[in-house]
Amino acid sequence: MSCIKKFTEPYKYKYNGKELQDELGLNMYDYQARNYDPALGKWMNIDPKAFKYPDVSPYVYCIDNPLVFTDPTGMEIDVSFIYEKNKKGQYINPGLVKAFEFFAKSKQGIAFLGNFAKAGQVIAGHKYESSGKFDKNNTDLNFVENKSNNNAQTGSELKKGRMEISIQVSGGADGNDRLEGLIDDIGHESFIHAENIAEDYYDDKKINYSKIDKDIRDWIDDAVKNGSYPKKWAENLMQHRQAKTHSTLEIKLLPILKDYYKKNKIPKTAQEIKAEMNYYRE
């Protein structure tokens, strides 16, 4: 007969790998930014960034869509507006949802998003097993609504030691948008702008255009000095010329669009797709 009595602490890391807080019988999971009640399936305190998503309840988890999203800290939701629904439970931007998921499930989209993802994060059904290099470098990527115009655009801002990159996209409410155009917008902003900003910040944690070829930097300096372009256009123009020089869209976006046309049985040659791809014309 064994006389050894085992004393072990119960394993506290449960749902999503978060620690169970069982003090005072609360039984909630610690998500750093707020606490989650598994019995109710709701947060017990408000998302500190709820002001960014006025159409989403500040108490829900992953905008009530955990099959598509994860929320590792209980704080950020990267693409919430894309999946917003109306009172009938229908997507407000159904075309944008389809376009984003087609991009996010592609080989090139997975590679791009993987550089920003946290370990264990799920985006459009794909689980990223390890944190990406940009995530490890304190760089966040957000897909947000562009309310200023119908054109996609990308911006960045350094906040409390973290680089926040926001891809602003638009999508019509009726779902009749040309999906290839939306995929083009997402790919254009991702591969030409967001990735360039993240790489620039990655090497020395500064935005100094270190990933832009020197001859391109010299070209824009001269263009600004002689009045050909205003200074506020400099970054955008450099990123476009860098992409053209290195055939960025042909390498990364063209395969996604070719696959889209093929799966939808739309006859389109590679040359025709390249002619339509959203390169900025200087």
mmCIF file of C-alpha atoms in Angstrom:
data_model
loop_
_atom_site.group_PDB
_atom_site.id
_atom_site.type_symbol
_atom_site.label_atom_id
_atom_site.label_comp_id
_atom_site.label_asym_id
_atom_site.label_seq_id
_atom_site.Cartn_x
_atom_site.Cartn_y
_atom_site.Cartn_z
ATOM 1 C CA MET A 1 0.000 0.000 0.000
ATOM 2 C CA SER A 2 1.357 3.369 -0.957
ATOM 3 C CA CYS A 3 1.813 5.831 1.864
ATOM 4 C CA ILE A 4 2.600 8.713 -0.478
ATOM 5 C CA LYS A 5 -0.005 11.444 -0.546
ATOM 6 C CA LYS A 6 0.145 13.759 -3.514
ATOM 7 C CA PHE A 7 -0.387 17.466 -3.092
ATOM 8 C CA THR A 8 -0.834 19.204 -6.441
ATOM 9 C CA GLU A 9 -2.190 22.576 -7.401
ATOM 10 C CA PRO A 10 -5.031 22.407 -9.924
ATOM 11 C CA TYR A 11 -4.001 23.497 -13.414
ATOM 12 C CA LYS A 12 -5.175 27.060 -13.812
ATOM 13 C CA TYR A 13 -4.532 27.764 -17.496
ATOM 14 C CA LYS A 14 -7.810 26.952 -19.207
ATOM 15 C CA TYR A 15 -9.754 28.434 -22.142
ATOM 16 C CA ASN A 16 -7.461 30.126 -24.709
ATOM 17 C CA GLY A 17 -4.575 29.385 -22.332
ATOM 18 C CA LYS A 18 -5.669 32.117 -19.936
ATOM 19 C CA GLU A 19 -5.249 31.844 -16.177
ATOM 20 C CA LEU A 20 -8.345 31.044 -14.124
ATOM 21 C CA GLN A 21 -8.824 33.601 -11.360
ATOM 22 C CA ASP A 22 -10.603 31.585 -8.661
ATOM 23 C CA GLU A 23 -10.039 33.920 -5.749
ATOM 24 C CA LEU A 24 -13.271 34.778 -3.902
ATOM 25 C CA GLY A 25 -15.077 32.280 -6.101
ATOM 26 C CA LEU A 26 -15.095 34.614 -9.100
ATOM 27 C CA ASN A 27 -13.875 31.967 -11.591
ATOM 28 C CA MET A 28 -12.952 34.342 -14.400
ATOM 29 C CA TYR A 29 -10.164 34.201 -16.980
ATOM 30 C CA ASP A 30 -7.457 36.855 -16.919
ATOM 31 C CA TYR A 31 -7.027 38.488 -20.354
ATOM 32 C CA GLN A 32 -4.753 41.270 -19.076
ATOM 33 C CA ALA A 33 -6.951 44.130 -20.290
ATOM 34 C CA ARG A 34 -10.154 42.686 -18.803
ATOM 35 C CA ASN A 35 -11.694 39.558 -17.277
ATOM 36 C CA TYR A 36 -13.834 36.950 -19.033
ATOM 37 C CA ASP A 37 -16.665 34.987 -17.397
ATOM 38 C CA PRO A 38 -16.846 31.555 -19.097
ATOM 39 C CA ALA A 39 -20.251 30.805 -17.569
ATOM 40 C CA LEU A 40 -21.813 33.818 -19.288
ATOM 41 C CA GLY A 41 -19.503 33.973 -22.282
ATOM 42 C CA LYS A 42 -19.080 37.706 -21.683
ATOM 43 C CA TRP A 43 -16.525 40.174 -20.365
ATOM 44 C CA MET A 44 -17.115 41.488 -16.871
ATOM 45 C CA ASN A 45 -15.623 44.883 -17.620
ATOM 46 C CA ILE A 46 -15.556 47.179 -20.618
ATOM 47 C CA ASP A 47 -12.994 46.927 -23.415
ATOM 48 C CA PRO A 48 -10.578 49.842 -22.827
ATOM 49 C CA LYS A 49 -10.606 50.473 -26.571
ATOM 50 C CA ALA A 50 -14.382 50.264 -26.956
ATOM 51 C CA PHE A 51 -14.440 53.853 -28.226
ATOM 52 C CA LYS A 52 -12.849 52.608 -31.455
ATOM 53 C CA TYR A 53 -15.818 50.318 -32.182
ATOM 54 C CA PRO A 54 -19.024 52.241 -31.311
ATOM 55 C CA ASP A 55 -21.279 49.745 -33.107
ATOM 56 C CA VAL A 56 -19.995 46.759 -31.100
ATOM 57 C CA SER A 57 -21.019 46.009 -27.514
ATOM 58 C CA PRO A 58 -18.013 46.640 -25.230
ATOM 59 C CA TYR A 59 -18.809 43.435 -23.325
ATOM 60 C CA VAL A 60 -18.757 40.846 -26.140
ATOM 61 C CA TYR A 61 -15.835 38.572 -27.052
ATOM 62 C CA CYS A 62 -14.440 38.897 -30.590
ATOM 63 C CA ILE A 63 -17.565 40.746 -31.770
ATOM 64 C CA ASP A 64 -19.499 37.521 -31.126
ATOM 65 C CA ASN A 65 -17.552 35.768 -33.897
ATOM 66 C CA PRO A 66 -14.858 33.592 -32.245
ATOM 67 C CA LEU A 67 -14.661 31.284 -35.277
ATOM 68 C CA VAL A 68 -13.086 34.123 -37.245
ATOM 69 C CA PHE A 69 -11.310 36.137 -34.529
ATOM 70 C CA THR A 70 -9.328 35.662 -31.365
ATOM 71 C CA ASP A 71 -8.648 38.411 -28.840
ATOM 72 C CA PRO A 72 -5.417 37.454 -27.008
ATOM 73 C CA THR A 73 -5.433 40.350 -24.548
ATOM 74 C CA GLY A 74 -9.102 41.276 -24.453
ATOM 75 C CA MET A 75 -8.123 44.642 -25.911
ATOM 76 C CA GLU A 76 -7.641 44.723 -29.692
ATOM 77 C CA ILE A 77 -9.834 43.556 -32.578
ATOM 78 C CA ASP A 78 -8.075 44.003 -35.872
ATOM 79 C CA VAL A 79 -10.838 43.729 -38.478
ATOM 80 C CA SER A 80 -14.040 44.238 -36.536
ATOM 81 C CA PHE A 81 -15.727 46.666 -38.884
ATOM 82 C CA ILE A 82 -15.376 44.278 -41.840
ATOM 83 C CA TYR A 83 -17.616 41.794 -40.013
ATOM 84 C CA GLU A 84 -20.133 44.280 -38.611
ATOM 85 C CA LYS A 85 -23.761 43.174 -38.863
ATOM 86 C CA ASN A 86 -27.058 45.020 -38.977
ATOM 87 C CA LYS A 87 -30.027 44.391 -36.694
ATOM 88 C CA LYS A 88 -31.103 41.465 -38.882
ATOM 89 C CA GLY A 89 -27.767 39.738 -38.330
ATOM 90 C CA GLN A 90 -26.611 40.383 -41.891
ATOM 91 C CA TYR A 91 -23.157 41.639 -42.808
ATOM 92 C CA ILE A 92 -23.179 45.359 -43.520
ATOM 93 C CA ASN A 93 -20.331 44.913 -46.028
ATOM 94 C CA PRO A 94 -20.822 41.384 -47.429
ATOM 95 C CA GLY A 95 -18.645 42.041 -50.449
ATOM 96 C CA LEU A 96 -15.808 43.248 -48.262
ATOM 97 C CA VAL A 97 -16.127 40.167 -46.038
ATOM 98 C CA LYS A 98 -15.779 37.886 -49.071
ATOM 99 C CA ALA A 99 -12.870 39.883 -50.471
ATOM 100 C CA PHE A 100 -10.988 39.995 -47.168
ATOM 101 C CA GLU A 101 -11.417 36.275 -46.551
ATOM 102 C CA PHE A 102 -10.270 35.426 -50.079
ATOM 103 C CA PHE A 103 -7.153 37.519 -49.464
ATOM 104 C CA ALA A 104 -6.597 36.207 -45.922
ATOM 105 C CA LYS A 105 -6.871 32.551 -46.976
ATOM 106 C CA SER A 106 -4.444 32.861 -49.890
ATOM 107 C CA LYS A 107 -0.822 31.746 -49.576
ATOM 108 C CA GLN A 108 0.358 35.322 -49.961
ATOM 109 C CA GLY A 109 -2.247 36.699 -47.551
ATOM 110 C CA ILE A 110 -1.364 34.143 -44.887
ATOM 111 C CA ALA A 111 2.323 35.021 -45.230
ATOM 112 C CA PHE A 112 1.569 38.740 -44.918
ATOM 113 C CA LEU A 113 -0.777 38.437 -41.938
ATOM 114 C CA GLY A 114 1.539 35.919 -40.295
ATOM 115 C CA ASN A 115 4.178 38.602 -39.827
ATOM 116 C CA PHE A 116 1.720 40.616 -37.710
ATOM 117 C CA ALA A 117 -0.156 37.800 -35.941
ATOM 118 C CA LYS A 118 0.243 36.697 -32.349
ATOM 119 C CA ALA A 119 0.866 33.045 -31.502
ATOM 120 C CA GLY A 120 -2.458 31.235 -31.415
ATOM 121 C CA GLN A 121 -4.361 33.970 -33.243
ATOM 122 C CA VAL A 122 -6.989 32.842 -35.748
ATOM 123 C CA ILE A 123 -7.751 34.991 -38.787
ATOM 124 C CA ALA A 124 -10.289 33.885 -41.401
ATOM 125 C CA GLY A 125 -10.077 30.337 -40.112
ATOM 126 C CA HIS A 126 -6.273 30.079 -40.230
ATOM 127 C CA LYS A 127 -4.464 29.609 -36.914
ATOM 128 C CA TYR A 128 -1.008 31.149 -36.591
ATOM 129 C CA GLU A 129 1.139 28.934 -34.392
ATOM 130 C CA SER A 130 3.850 31.487 -33.653
ATOM 131 C CA SER A 131 4.065 35.250 -33.309
ATOM 132 C CA GLY A 132 5.202 37.108 -36.414
ATOM 133 C CA LYS A 133 8.335 39.213 -36.603
ATOM 134 C CA PHE A 134 6.406 42.489 -36.690
ATOM 135 C CA ASP A 135 4.268 41.513 -33.713
ATOM 136 C CA LYS A 136 7.461 40.775 -31.777
ATOM 137 C CA ASN A 137 8.682 44.227 -32.788
ATOM 138 C CA ASN A 138 5.689 45.963 -31.153
ATOM 139 C CA THR A 139 3.883 46.592 -34.425
ATOM 140 C CA ASP A 140 0.091 46.301 -34.663
ATOM 141 C CA LEU A 141 -1.984 45.960 -37.824
ATOM 142 C CA ASN A 142 -5.610 47.092 -37.959
ATOM 143 C CA PHE A 143 -8.141 46.993 -40.769
ATOM 144 C CA VAL A 144 -10.489 49.930 -40.240
ATOM 145 C CA GLU A 145 -13.207 51.768 -42.126
ATOM 146 C CA ASN A 146 -12.268 54.566 -44.473
ATOM 147 C CA LYS A 147 -14.957 57.172 -43.878
ATOM 148 C CA SER A 148 -13.264 60.005 -45.752
ATOM 149 C CA ASN A 149 -13.614 58.675 -49.311
ATOM 150 C CA ASN A 150 -14.075 55.520 -51.381
ATOM 151 C CA ASN A 151 -10.361 54.931 -51.887
ATOM 152 C CA ALA A 152 -8.354 52.566 -49.713
ATOM 153 C CA GLN A 153 -5.411 54.077 -47.868
ATOM 154 C CA THR A 154 -2.917 53.233 -45.142
ATOM 155 C CA GLY A 155 -1.699 55.268 -42.203
ATOM 156 C CA SER A 156 0.630 54.736 -39.266
ATOM 157 C CA GLU A 157 1.169 56.241 -35.839
ATOM 158 C CA LEU A 158 3.605 55.584 -33.006
ATOM 159 C CA LYS A 159 1.708 55.232 -29.710
ATOM 160 C CA LYS A 160 3.393 54.480 -26.397
ATOM 161 C CA GLY A 161 6.244 52.576 -27.989
ATOM 162 C CA ARG A 162 4.038 50.620 -30.421
ATOM 163 C CA MET A 163 3.725 51.217 -34.136
ATOM 164 C CA GLU A 164 0.066 51.098 -35.183
ATOM 165 C CA ILE A 165 -0.562 50.564 -38.892
ATOM 166 C CA SER A 166 -4.124 51.039 -40.096
ATOM 167 C CA ILE A 167 -5.346 49.855 -43.475
ATOM 168 C CA GLN A 168 -8.468 51.857 -44.274
ATOM 169 C CA VAL A 169 -10.861 50.156 -46.686
ATOM 170 C CA SER A 170 -14.394 50.824 -47.879
ATOM 171 C CA GLY A 171 -17.159 48.424 -48.822
ATOM 172 C CA GLY A 172 -20.660 49.013 -50.186
ATOM 173 C CA ALA A 173 -23.635 47.922 -48.121
ATOM 174 C CA ASP A 174 -25.396 46.092 -50.946
ATOM 175 C CA GLY A 175 -22.626 43.557 -51.532
ATOM 176 C CA ASN A 176 -22.541 44.319 -55.259
ATOM 177 C CA ASP A 177 -19.005 45.665 -55.193
ATOM 178 C CA ARG A 178 -16.638 44.052 -57.663
ATOM 179 C CA LEU A 179 -14.843 41.588 -55.408
ATOM 180 C CA GLU A 180 -11.708 41.677 -57.527
ATOM 181 C CA GLY A 181 -11.538 45.438 -56.943
ATOM 182 C CA LEU A 182 -11.801 44.994 -53.184
ATOM 183 C CA ILE A 183 -9.179 42.225 -53.211
ATOM 184 C CA ASP A 184 -6.983 44.542 -55.272
ATOM 185 C CA ASP A 185 -7.436 47.346 -52.710
ATOM 186 C CA ILE A 186 -6.601 45.096 -49.757
ATOM 187 C CA GLY A 187 -3.558 43.617 -51.495
ATOM 188 C CA HIS A 188 -2.343 47.005 -52.699
ATOM 189 C CA GLU A 189 -2.490 48.567 -49.232
ATOM 190 C CA SER A 190 -1.019 45.481 -47.568
ATOM 191 C CA PHE A 191 1.894 44.774 -49.889
ATOM 192 C CA ILE A 192 2.852 48.289 -50.997
ATOM 193 C CA HIS A 193 2.189 50.356 -47.884
ATOM 194 C CA ALA A 194 1.620 48.414 -44.647
ATOM 195 C CA GLU A 195 4.443 45.948 -45.239
ATOM 196 C CA ASN A 196 6.855 48.721 -46.208
ATOM 197 C CA ILE A 197 6.070 50.723 -43.061
ATOM 198 C CA ALA A 198 6.455 47.644 -40.861
ATOM 199 C CA GLU A 199 9.790 46.719 -42.463
ATOM 200 C CA ASP A 200 11.022 50.297 -42.101
ATOM 201 C CA TYR A 201 10.190 50.328 -38.389
ATOM 202 C CA TYR A 202 11.532 46.796 -37.907
ATOM 203 C CA ASP A 203 15.228 47.485 -38.484
ATOM 204 C CA ASP A 204 15.772 50.443 -36.135
ATOM 205 C CA LYS A 205 12.326 51.326 -34.713
ATOM 206 C CA LYS A 206 12.269 54.514 -36.756
ATOM 207 C CA ILE A 207 10.326 55.637 -39.809
ATOM 208 C CA ASN A 208 13.214 56.878 -41.930
ATOM 209 C CA TYR A 209 12.531 55.078 -45.243
ATOM 210 C CA SER A 210 15.487 52.768 -44.690
ATOM 211 C CA LYS A 211 13.843 50.068 -46.835
ATOM 212 C CA ILE A 212 13.433 52.383 -49.823
ATOM 213 C CA ASP A 213 16.188 52.224 -52.460
ATOM 214 C CA LYS A 214 18.575 55.183 -52.232
ATOM 215 C CA ASP A 215 17.992 56.274 -55.822
ATOM 216 C CA ILE A 216 14.247 56.426 -55.117
ATOM 217 C CA ARG A 217 14.816 58.497 -51.965
ATOM 218 C CA ASP A 218 17.049 60.840 -53.970
ATOM 219 C CA TRP A 219 14.404 61.080 -56.705
ATOM 220 C CA ILE A 220 11.640 62.139 -54.313
ATOM 221 C CA ASP A 221 13.963 64.606 -52.543
ATOM 222 C CA ASP A 222 14.653 66.306 -55.869
ATOM 223 C CA ALA A 223 10.969 66.184 -56.860
ATOM 224 C CA VAL A 224 9.924 67.882 -53.619
ATOM 225 C CA LYS A 225 12.674 70.502 -53.873
ATOM 226 C CA ASN A 226 11.781 71.484 -57.438
ATOM 227 C CA GLY A 227 8.073 71.596 -56.634
ATOM 228 C CA SER A 228 6.995 68.613 -58.727
ATOM 229 C CA TYR A 229 5.283 67.051 -55.713
ATOM 230 C CA PRO A 230 4.273 68.365 -52.267
ATOM 231 C CA LYS A 231 6.232 66.959 -49.344
ATOM 232 C CA LYS A 232 3.130 65.279 -47.890
ATOM 233 C CA TRP A 233 3.059 62.938 -50.903
ATOM 234 C CA ALA A 234 6.676 61.826 -50.493
ATOM 235 C CA GLU A 235 6.162 58.634 -48.474
ATOM 236 C CA ASN A 236 3.312 57.409 -50.649
ATOM 237 C CA LEU A 237 5.180 58.074 -53.883
ATOM 238 C CA MET A 238 8.351 56.367 -52.652
ATOM 239 C CA GLN A 239 6.406 53.263 -51.646
ATOM 240 C CA HIS A 240 4.711 53.076 -55.044
ATOM 241 C CA ARG A 241 7.946 53.501 -56.983
ATOM 242 C CA GLN A 242 9.673 50.931 -54.753
ATOM 243 C CA ALA A 243 6.870 48.467 -55.494
ATOM 244 C CA LYS A 244 7.083 49.098 -59.233
ATOM 245 C CA THR A 245 10.856 48.726 -59.240
ATOM 246 C CA HIS A 246 10.690 45.390 -57.459
ATOM 247 C CA SER A 247 7.479 44.082 -59.114
ATOM 248 C CA THR A 248 5.844 43.706 -55.709
ATOM 249 C CA LEU A 249 2.270 43.374 -56.948
ATOM 250 C CA GLU A 250 3.225 40.992 -59.758
ATOM 251 C CA ILE A 251 4.895 38.722 -57.207
ATOM 252 C CA LYS A 252 2.356 38.931 -54.376
ATOM 253 C CA LEU A 253 -1.016 40.227 -55.584
ATOM 254 C CA LEU A 254 -1.178 38.835 -59.120
ATOM 255 C CA PRO A 255 -1.332 35.163 -57.951
ATOM 256 C CA ILE A 256 -4.273 35.989 -55.653
ATOM 257 C CA LEU A 257 -6.240 37.690 -58.424
ATOM 258 C CA LYS A 258 -5.418 34.933 -60.922
ATOM 259 C CA ASP A 259 -6.763 32.379 -58.449
ATOM 260 C CA TYR A 260 -9.900 34.463 -57.903
ATOM 261 C CA TYR A 261 -10.666 34.639 -61.630
ATOM 262 C CA LYS A 262 -9.929 30.945 -62.091
ATOM 263 C CA LYS A 263 -12.200 29.836 -59.236
ATOM 264 C CA ASN A 264 -14.998 32.056 -60.510
ATOM 265 C CA LYS A 265 -14.495 30.877 -64.107
ATOM 266 C CA ILE A 266 -13.848 34.377 -65.378
ATOM 267 C CA PRO A 267 -11.560 34.343 -68.438
ATOM 268 C CA LYS A 268 -8.723 36.760 -67.820
ATOM 269 C CA THR A 269 -5.091 36.592 -68.924
ATOM 270 C CA ALA A 270 -2.225 37.491 -66.607
ATOM 271 C CA GLN A 271 -1.479 40.484 -68.824
ATOM 272 C CA GLU A 272 -5.058 41.730 -68.513
ATOM 273 C CA ILE A 273 -4.964 41.353 -64.725
ATOM 274 C CA LYS A 274 -1.657 43.219 -64.502
ATOM 275 C CA ALA A 275 -3.096 46.032 -66.599
ATOM 276 C CA GLU A 276 -5.965 46.379 -64.127
ATOM 277 C CA MET A 277 -3.945 46.058 -60.932
ATOM 278 C CA ASN A 278 -4.100 49.142 -58.795
ATOM 279 C CA TYR A 279 -0.669 50.653 -59.366
ATOM 280 C CA TYR A 280 -0.544 54.343 -58.717
ATOM 281 C CA ARG A 281 0.331 56.269 -61.867
ATOM 282 C CA GLU A 282 2.629 59.187 -61.172
#
